[in-house]
Structures are given as structure tokens and as C-alpha cells.
XYZ file of C-alpha atoms in Angstrom:
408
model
C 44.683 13.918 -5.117
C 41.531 11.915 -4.146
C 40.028 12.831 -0.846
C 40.405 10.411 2.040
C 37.763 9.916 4.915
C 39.246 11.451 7.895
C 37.571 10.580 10.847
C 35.436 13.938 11.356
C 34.121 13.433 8.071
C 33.292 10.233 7.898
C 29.502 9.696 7.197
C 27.179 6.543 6.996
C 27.013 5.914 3.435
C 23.304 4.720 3.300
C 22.587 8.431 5.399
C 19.993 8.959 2.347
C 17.924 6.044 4.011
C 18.124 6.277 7.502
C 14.769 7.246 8.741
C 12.847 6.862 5.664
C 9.570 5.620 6.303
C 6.866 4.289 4.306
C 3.500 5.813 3.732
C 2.164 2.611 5.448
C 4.188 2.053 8.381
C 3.466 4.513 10.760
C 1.112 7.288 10.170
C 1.528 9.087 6.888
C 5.109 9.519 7.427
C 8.008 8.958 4.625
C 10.977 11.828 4.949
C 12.082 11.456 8.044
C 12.730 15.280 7.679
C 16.344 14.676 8.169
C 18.431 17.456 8.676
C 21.275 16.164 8.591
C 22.485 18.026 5.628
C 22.895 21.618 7.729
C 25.027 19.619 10.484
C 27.990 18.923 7.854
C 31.226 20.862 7.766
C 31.800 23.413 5.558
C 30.261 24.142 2.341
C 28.234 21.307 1.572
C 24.964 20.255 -0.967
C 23.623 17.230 -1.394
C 20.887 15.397 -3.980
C 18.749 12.676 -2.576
C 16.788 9.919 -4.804
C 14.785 7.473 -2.810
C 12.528 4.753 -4.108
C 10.331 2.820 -2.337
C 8.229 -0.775 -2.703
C 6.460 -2.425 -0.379
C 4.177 -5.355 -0.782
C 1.324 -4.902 1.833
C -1.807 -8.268 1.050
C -4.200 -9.525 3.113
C -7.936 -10.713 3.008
C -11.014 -9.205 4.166
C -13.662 -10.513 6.874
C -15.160 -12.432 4.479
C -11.696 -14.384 3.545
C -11.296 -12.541 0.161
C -7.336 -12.080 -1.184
C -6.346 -8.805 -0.684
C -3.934 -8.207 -3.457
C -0.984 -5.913 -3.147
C -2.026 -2.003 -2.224
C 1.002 -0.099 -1.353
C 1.608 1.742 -4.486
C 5.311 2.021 -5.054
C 6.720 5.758 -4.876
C 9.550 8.083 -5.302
C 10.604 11.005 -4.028
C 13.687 13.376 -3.631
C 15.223 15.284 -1.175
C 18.019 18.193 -1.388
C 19.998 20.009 1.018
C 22.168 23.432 0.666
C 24.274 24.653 3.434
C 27.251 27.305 3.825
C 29.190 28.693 6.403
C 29.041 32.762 6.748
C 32.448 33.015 9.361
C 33.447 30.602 11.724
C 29.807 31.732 14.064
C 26.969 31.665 11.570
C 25.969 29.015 8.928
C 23.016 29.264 6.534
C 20.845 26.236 4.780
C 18.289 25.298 2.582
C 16.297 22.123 2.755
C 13.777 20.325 0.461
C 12.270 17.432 1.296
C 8.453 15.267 0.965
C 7.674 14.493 4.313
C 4.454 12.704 4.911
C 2.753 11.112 2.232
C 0.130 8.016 1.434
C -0.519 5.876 -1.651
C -2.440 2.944 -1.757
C -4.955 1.056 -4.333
C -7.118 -1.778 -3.524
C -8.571 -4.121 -6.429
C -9.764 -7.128 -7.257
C -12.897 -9.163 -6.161
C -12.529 -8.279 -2.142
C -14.781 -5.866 0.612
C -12.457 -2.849 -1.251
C -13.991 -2.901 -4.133
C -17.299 -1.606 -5.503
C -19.074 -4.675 -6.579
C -22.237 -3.351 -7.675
C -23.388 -4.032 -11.238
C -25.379 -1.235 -11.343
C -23.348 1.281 -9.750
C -21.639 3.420 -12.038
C -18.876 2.988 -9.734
C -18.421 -0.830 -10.122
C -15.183 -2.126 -10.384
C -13.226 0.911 -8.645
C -11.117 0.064 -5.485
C -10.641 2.109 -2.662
C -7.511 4.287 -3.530
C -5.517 7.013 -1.258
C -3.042 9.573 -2.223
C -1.760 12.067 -0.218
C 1.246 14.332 -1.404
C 3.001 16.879 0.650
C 6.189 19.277 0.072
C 8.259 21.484 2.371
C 11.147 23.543 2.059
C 13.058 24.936 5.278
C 15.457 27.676 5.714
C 17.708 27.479 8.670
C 20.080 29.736 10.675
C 22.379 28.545 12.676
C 24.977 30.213 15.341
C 27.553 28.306 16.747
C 29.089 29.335 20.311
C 31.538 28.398 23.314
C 34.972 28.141 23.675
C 35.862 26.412 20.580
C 32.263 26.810 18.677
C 31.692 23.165 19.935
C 27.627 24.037 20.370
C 25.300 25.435 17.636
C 21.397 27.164 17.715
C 19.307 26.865 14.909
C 16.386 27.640 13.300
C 14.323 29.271 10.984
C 10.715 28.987 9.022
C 9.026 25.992 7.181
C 6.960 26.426 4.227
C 4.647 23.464 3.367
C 2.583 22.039 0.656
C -0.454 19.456 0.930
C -3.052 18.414 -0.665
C -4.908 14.559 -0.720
C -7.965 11.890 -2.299
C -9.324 9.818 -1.196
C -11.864 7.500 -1.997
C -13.829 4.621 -0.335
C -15.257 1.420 -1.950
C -16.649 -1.472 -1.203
C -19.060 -3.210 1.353
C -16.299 -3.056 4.115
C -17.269 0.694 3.866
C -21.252 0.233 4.507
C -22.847 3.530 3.681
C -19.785 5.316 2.681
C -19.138 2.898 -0.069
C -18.700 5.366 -3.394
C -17.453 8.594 -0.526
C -15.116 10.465 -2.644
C -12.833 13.497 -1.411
C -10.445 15.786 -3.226
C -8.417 18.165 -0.837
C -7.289 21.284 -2.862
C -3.141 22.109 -2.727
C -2.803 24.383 0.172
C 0.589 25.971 2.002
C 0.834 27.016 5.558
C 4.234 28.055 7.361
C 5.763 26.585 10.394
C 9.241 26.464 12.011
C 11.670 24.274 12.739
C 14.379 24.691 16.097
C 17.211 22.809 17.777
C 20.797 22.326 19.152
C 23.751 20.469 18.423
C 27.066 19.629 20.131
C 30.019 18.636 18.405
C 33.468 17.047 19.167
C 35.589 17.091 16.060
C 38.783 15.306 17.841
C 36.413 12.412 18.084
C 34.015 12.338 15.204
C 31.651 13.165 17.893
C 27.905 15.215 17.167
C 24.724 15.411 18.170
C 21.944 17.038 17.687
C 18.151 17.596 19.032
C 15.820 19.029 16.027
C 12.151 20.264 16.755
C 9.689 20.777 13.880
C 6.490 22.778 14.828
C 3.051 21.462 13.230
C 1.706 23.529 10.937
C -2.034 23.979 10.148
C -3.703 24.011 6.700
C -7.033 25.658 5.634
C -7.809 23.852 2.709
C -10.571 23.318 -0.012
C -12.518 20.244 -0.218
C -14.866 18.859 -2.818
C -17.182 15.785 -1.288
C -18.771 13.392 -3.000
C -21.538 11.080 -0.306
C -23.930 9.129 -2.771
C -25.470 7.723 0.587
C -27.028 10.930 1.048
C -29.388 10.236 -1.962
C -30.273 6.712 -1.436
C -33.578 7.741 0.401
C -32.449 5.887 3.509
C -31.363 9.078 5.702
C -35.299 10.547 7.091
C -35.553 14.451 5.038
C -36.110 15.858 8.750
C -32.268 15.001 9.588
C -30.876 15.966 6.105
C -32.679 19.149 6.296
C -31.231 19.067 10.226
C -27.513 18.891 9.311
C -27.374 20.346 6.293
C -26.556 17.171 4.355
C -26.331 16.983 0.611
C -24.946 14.249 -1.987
C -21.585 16.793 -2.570
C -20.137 19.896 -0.796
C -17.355 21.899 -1.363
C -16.056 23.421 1.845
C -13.041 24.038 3.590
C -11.325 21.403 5.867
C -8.146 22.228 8.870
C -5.482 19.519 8.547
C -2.564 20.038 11.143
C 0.325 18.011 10.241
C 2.191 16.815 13.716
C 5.058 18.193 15.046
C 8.084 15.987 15.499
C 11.278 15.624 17.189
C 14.821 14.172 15.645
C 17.919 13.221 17.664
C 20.901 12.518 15.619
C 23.986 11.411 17.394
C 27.190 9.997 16.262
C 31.032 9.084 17.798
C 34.292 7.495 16.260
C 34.569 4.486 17.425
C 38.839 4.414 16.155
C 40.309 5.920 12.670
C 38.396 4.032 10.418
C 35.079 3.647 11.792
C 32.187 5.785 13.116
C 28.800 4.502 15.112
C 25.844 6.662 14.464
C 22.131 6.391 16.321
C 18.507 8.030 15.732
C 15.480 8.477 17.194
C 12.445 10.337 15.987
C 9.099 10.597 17.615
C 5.817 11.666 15.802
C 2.429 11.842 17.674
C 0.055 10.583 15.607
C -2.448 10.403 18.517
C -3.043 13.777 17.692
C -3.609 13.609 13.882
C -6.797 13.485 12.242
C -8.971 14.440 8.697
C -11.813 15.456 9.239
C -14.044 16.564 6.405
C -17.354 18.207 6.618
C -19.700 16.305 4.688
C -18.143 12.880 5.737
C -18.413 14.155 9.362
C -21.944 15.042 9.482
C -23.374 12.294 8.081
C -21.932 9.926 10.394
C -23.307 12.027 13.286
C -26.008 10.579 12.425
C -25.538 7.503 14.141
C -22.381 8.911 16.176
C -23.488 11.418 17.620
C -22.381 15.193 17.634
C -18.901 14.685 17.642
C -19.231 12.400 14.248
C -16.189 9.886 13.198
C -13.250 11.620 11.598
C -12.032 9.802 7.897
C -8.453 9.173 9.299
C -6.784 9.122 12.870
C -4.229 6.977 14.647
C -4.608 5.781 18.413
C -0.533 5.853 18.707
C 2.351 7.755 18.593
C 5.386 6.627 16.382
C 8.745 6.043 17.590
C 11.656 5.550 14.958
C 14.982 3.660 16.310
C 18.213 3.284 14.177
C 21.721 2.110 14.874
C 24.421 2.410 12.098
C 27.880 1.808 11.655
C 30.556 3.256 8.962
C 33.831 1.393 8.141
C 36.478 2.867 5.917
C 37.941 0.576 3.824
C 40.168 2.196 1.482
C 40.665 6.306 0.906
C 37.824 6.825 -1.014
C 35.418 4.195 -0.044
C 33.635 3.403 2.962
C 30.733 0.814 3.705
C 27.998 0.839 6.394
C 24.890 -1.413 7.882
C 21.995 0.173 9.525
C 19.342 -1.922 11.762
C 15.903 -0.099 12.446
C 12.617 -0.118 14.677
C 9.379 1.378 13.825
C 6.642 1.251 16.032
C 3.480 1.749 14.223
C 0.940 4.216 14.621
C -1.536 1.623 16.362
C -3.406 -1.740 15.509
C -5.945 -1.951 14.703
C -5.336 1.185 12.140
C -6.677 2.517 9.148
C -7.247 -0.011 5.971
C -5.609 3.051 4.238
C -1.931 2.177 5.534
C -2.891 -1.333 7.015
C 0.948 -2.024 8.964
C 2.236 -1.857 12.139
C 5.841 0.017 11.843
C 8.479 -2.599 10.608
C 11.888 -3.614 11.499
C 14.541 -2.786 8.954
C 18.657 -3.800 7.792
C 20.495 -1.934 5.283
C 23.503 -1.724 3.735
C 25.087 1.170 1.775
C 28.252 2.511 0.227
C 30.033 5.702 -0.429
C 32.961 6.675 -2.766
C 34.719 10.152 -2.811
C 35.036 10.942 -6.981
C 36.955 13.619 -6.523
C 38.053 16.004 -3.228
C 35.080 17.850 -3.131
C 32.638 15.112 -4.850
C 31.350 11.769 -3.533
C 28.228 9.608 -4.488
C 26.641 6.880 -2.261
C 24.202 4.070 -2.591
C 22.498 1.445 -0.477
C 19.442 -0.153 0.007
C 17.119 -1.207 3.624
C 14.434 -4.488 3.724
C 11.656 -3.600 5.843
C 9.857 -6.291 7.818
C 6.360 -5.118 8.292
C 4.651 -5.508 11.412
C 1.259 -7.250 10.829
C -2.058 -5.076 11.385
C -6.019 -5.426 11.344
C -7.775 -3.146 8.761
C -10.605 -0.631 10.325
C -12.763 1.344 9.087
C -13.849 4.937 10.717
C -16.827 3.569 12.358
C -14.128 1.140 14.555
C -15.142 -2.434 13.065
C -11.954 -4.203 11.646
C -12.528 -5.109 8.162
C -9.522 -7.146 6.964
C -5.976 -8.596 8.343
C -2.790 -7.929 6.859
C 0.178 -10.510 7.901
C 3.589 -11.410 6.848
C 4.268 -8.598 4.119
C 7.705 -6.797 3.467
C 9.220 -4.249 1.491
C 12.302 -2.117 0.006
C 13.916 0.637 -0.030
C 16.913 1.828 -2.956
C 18.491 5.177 -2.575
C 21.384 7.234 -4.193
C 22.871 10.130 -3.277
C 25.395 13.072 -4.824
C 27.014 15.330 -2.634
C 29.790 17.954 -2.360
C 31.962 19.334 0.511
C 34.550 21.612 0.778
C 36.250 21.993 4.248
């Protein structure tokens, strides 16, 4: 007999999506590093593919087209969780949580356009990749094991290039970085309350930042153009490359998920997340010291925000027949600052989505959906602080399916 959606079980179909970011809205942030997965009843597992577009143009200072740079991407996400006795529940999560990819081309400030560089032609391109994979205890307490503890250890992957091109990068036009794979540990904490009778949970989810030590090789052709006086070269140790080390903390964060039956058929669901990019930055070497030569001993960093992000979303699931349910979601990022970095030139977005899920069986159930983001406009900067280029009226998408299995 097929499975029906009883009330307590009855999830937002387009769950896969709900606090995906992209790369460009706010920070480097993509995951969401949903947890969600760990709060279900029972046994339960779960495969998540997400696919994301966005189309992010603009012009430069000088009124050049900025063609499309936000790189589409993919990534997936997977969740394992299991009760031990009616106290104790175990989990496993894997997700990609922060991440950047954008390419700039064409005949704009972006792009080397130096005949007789060997770099002529190449755009300034981004990438940043990480991975992280969570283990999580939780113990659940109280009269009728209506609150829950958890917690447990992060493991985390990153590593990043970048490269700048292009007059709207002065001297650091043909600056090249490669940032060596590196994994650091963290840990991840929180408590949830839950009120089967009425579909009712919530839960508050704190994920420590976590520090990497990684190598970097530096590529700063400026150095050898005979403009920088020997005296200060020889001063700060400045060379054309260097391979060193470089500390990238990515930020902490905190989730709230929260949702409540609103009758038999139809649940209400609400999330928050806040990020504080204010306290991100890269901040390699050779690209450091060399702008302390007109910045002073502090020097620029290659990437920082000015703002925190804030993540808003309001669902709603409907039941419509045993086995199927729909849902709409309606979303609020705020952006990371503007002006912000030309290398994820948006300002959050506002987002609607709709989704689906269907039980195949009484254990198995797949759901699909899909969220349009409305991006917020932004002005382009560069380390130094000029703005470089203005990005208005661009939008994107976001397709996700997901296979999961529960047994009560």
C-alpha cells in the first residue's frame, strides 16, 4: 500500500532548494548547509542534485558590455541519519558549501587587451571549490523526547584561482593565484524542539568556522615591469612569483529551521540563516605586499565583503492526493555589500519556487522543483576600493531533484 503524507511527515517538496545560494549573491555562499536531513523521523537518507544558472552582465567604467560571467554549476548534497533507541540518533552529512565561479570575456576592462602580452585575450576568471562532510550526534530528552542536542565534528575541503585581467585591475592586471586543496576540522552544534501532534519543529543549528593553512603559488608580473624602485622590492621581499602559505577562515554561520501544520493537509515552514561575511577575507602574500606599497602596512586583501548576509524563506506544503504533495517557497537575500567584489558582482536576490513530491513506494519518494532568483543590482570594485563596472537587472535559476527514503 502506497504511503500517505500524514501530517508529521509532511515535508516541503522543493526542501532540496530552500536556502541554496549562488556563488554570486552573497559572499561565496551556495549550500546553505542544511541540516535538515538529521531532523527527520526515523531512518531516513536522502540524495540531493542541484543545478544552478544565473545570468549576471553589465558594462565597465568605460561603457563596455559585460557579457554573461556567472559560470553555471552543479553540485550534490547527501544526508544519512538513524535512530540508535528512542534517546540517541546518529547522521552523516555531505554537502559543497561555499563556492565561486565566474569568467569574464570579451572586449571590456576584464580582459587583457594587450597585443603583446602573452596574456592577451584571457578574462579575469574565479573558481573556488569547497567540500565538507559532518557527523552528528544527537540526544533527545524531556518528558516525551520533545527536545534534542546535537553535535559533532566537520571536516572540510578548499582550495581556489584566481586570476585578474584587464585595465580595471591597474598593476595587478596578469596577478594569478592557485590555492593548493587543504582540510581543516570544525564543529557544528544546536537544538531542536518538536511537536509531532502538530507537525510542529524547530531547530537552531551553529556551524563553527574553521581555519585553513594552505599552499599558494603567485604569479605578480607587475613586479618585473621596472616600475616598483629595487630599494622597496629588496624592502618587502617582492618577487614576480612566490609560493607560500596563505590562512583562509571560512565564517561560521547560524540556521533556524522552523515549521507547524497549519490543518491535515498542509504544513507552513520558515528559515533564516545568517553568515558574517564582514569577517571574511583572502589574503595572499605576494598580492598583499605589493600593494603595501601604496597602502600602507596593512596592504589590501584580494577578497572581503563590508556586510553580513541574511537569508529569509517562507514555504508552504499542500497535500493533494496520498502520494503527492506540492509547495511554493518565496525568499530574501541580502547581499554581502555594494559596492562588492567584480568577482560575484550581485547584491543577494529575491527568489519564488515551486516544487513537488511523490511517495513511490512506503519507504521511497522523489521530489522536484525549481526557484527564479531576482538579483539585486551591484557596482563592481576592485581591492584598491574604485568601482570598476555596474551590474543591473540580471536573474537566474535554480532546478533540483531529490531521492529519499524513510522508514518510521
Amino acid at each position: 500500500m502506497r504511503n500517505t503524507f500524514h501530517l508529521k511527515t509532511l515535508t516541503v517538496a522543493v526542501a532540496v532548494l530552500s536556502i541554496t545560494s549562488i556563488a554570486s549573491a552573497a559572499g561565496l555562499d551556495r549550500s546553505g548547509q542544511d541540516v535538515t536531513a538529521f531532523l527527520q523521523d526515523g531512518t531516513y537518507a536522502e540524495a540531493v542534485y542541484t543545478y544552478i544558472d544565473a545570468d549576471v552582465t553589465g558594462n565597465d567604467v568605460s561603457g563596455n558590455k559585460i557579457g554573461d560571467i556567472a559560470e553555471s554549476y552543479d553540485f550534490f548534497r547527501y544526508g544519512v541519519k538513524a535512530d540508535v533507541n528512542e534517546t540517541f540518533s546518529v547522521g552523516i552529512l555531505y554537502d559543497e558549501p561555499f563556492g565561486a565561479a565566474a569568467d569574464y570575456s570579451g572586449d571590456n576592462n576584464f580582459v587583457d587587451q594587450n597585443t603583446a602580452s602573452p596574456r592577451n585575450g584571457e578574462g579575469t576568471n574565479v573558481e573556488v571549490r569547497t567540500e565538507s562532510i559532518t557527523a552528528i550526534v544527537g540526544a533527545k530528552f524531556g518528558e516525551n523526547k520533545n527536545f534534542q542536542v546535537y553535535g559533532g565534528p566537520v571536516a572540510q575541503r578548499v582550495q581556489a584561482d584566481v586570476k585578474l585581467r584587464g585595465a580595471a585591475y591597474s598593476a595587478a592586471n596578469g596577478y594569478t593565484t592557485h590555492i593548493s586543496t587543504d582540510q581543516e576540522y570544525g564543529y557544528i552544534a544546536g537544538v531542536a524542539y518538536s511537536k509531532p501532534e502538530i507537525a510542529l519543529k524547530a531547530a537552531l543549528t551553529y556551524r563553527s568556522e574553521i581555519k585553513h593553512t594552505a599552499d599558494a603559488a603567485e604569479i605578480y608580473p607587475f613586479v618585473d615591469s621596472g616600475l616598483i624602485p629595487d630599494s622597496a622590492i629588496s624592502a618587502l621581499g617582492l618577487s614576480s612569483s612566490r609560493s607560500s602559505s596563505i590562512d583562509i577562515t571560512t565564517p561560521e554561520s547560524v540556521n533556524f529551521d522552523f515549521q507547524t501544520g497549519i490543518n491535515p493537509t498542509t504544513l507552513a515552514t520558515a528559515k533564516v540563516r545568517w553568515v558574517p561575511w564582514s569577517d571574511f577575507a583572502i589574503v595572499p602574500s605576494l598580492y598583499n605586499g605589493v600593494s603595501q606599497l601604496s597602502y600602507g602596512p596593512d596592504g589590501l586583501p584580494l577578497v572581503s565583503y563590508d556586510e553580513d548576509q541574511w537569508v529569509v524563506e517562507l514555504g508552504l506544503a499542500k497535500r493533494l492526493a496520498p502520494a503527492l504533495a506540492v509547495s511554493g517557497t518565496v525568499g530574501w537575500d541580502s547581499g554581502a555589500g555594494n559596492p562588492v567584489t567584480s568577482l560575484g558582482p550581485t547584491e543577494g536576490y529575491y527568489s519564488a519556487g515551486l516544487g513537488a513530491k511523490y511517495n513511490v513506494t512506503e519507504n521511497w519518494a522523489i521530489s522536484a522543483g525549481g526557484k527564479y532568483l531576482w538579483l539585486g543590482d551591484a557596482d563592481g570594485q576592485v581591492p584598491t576600493g574604485d568601482t570598476v563596472a555596474n551590474f543591473e537587472n540580471n536573474d537566474g535559476f535554480v532546478l533540483g531533484v531529490k531521492v529519499s527514503y524513510q522508514a518510521l
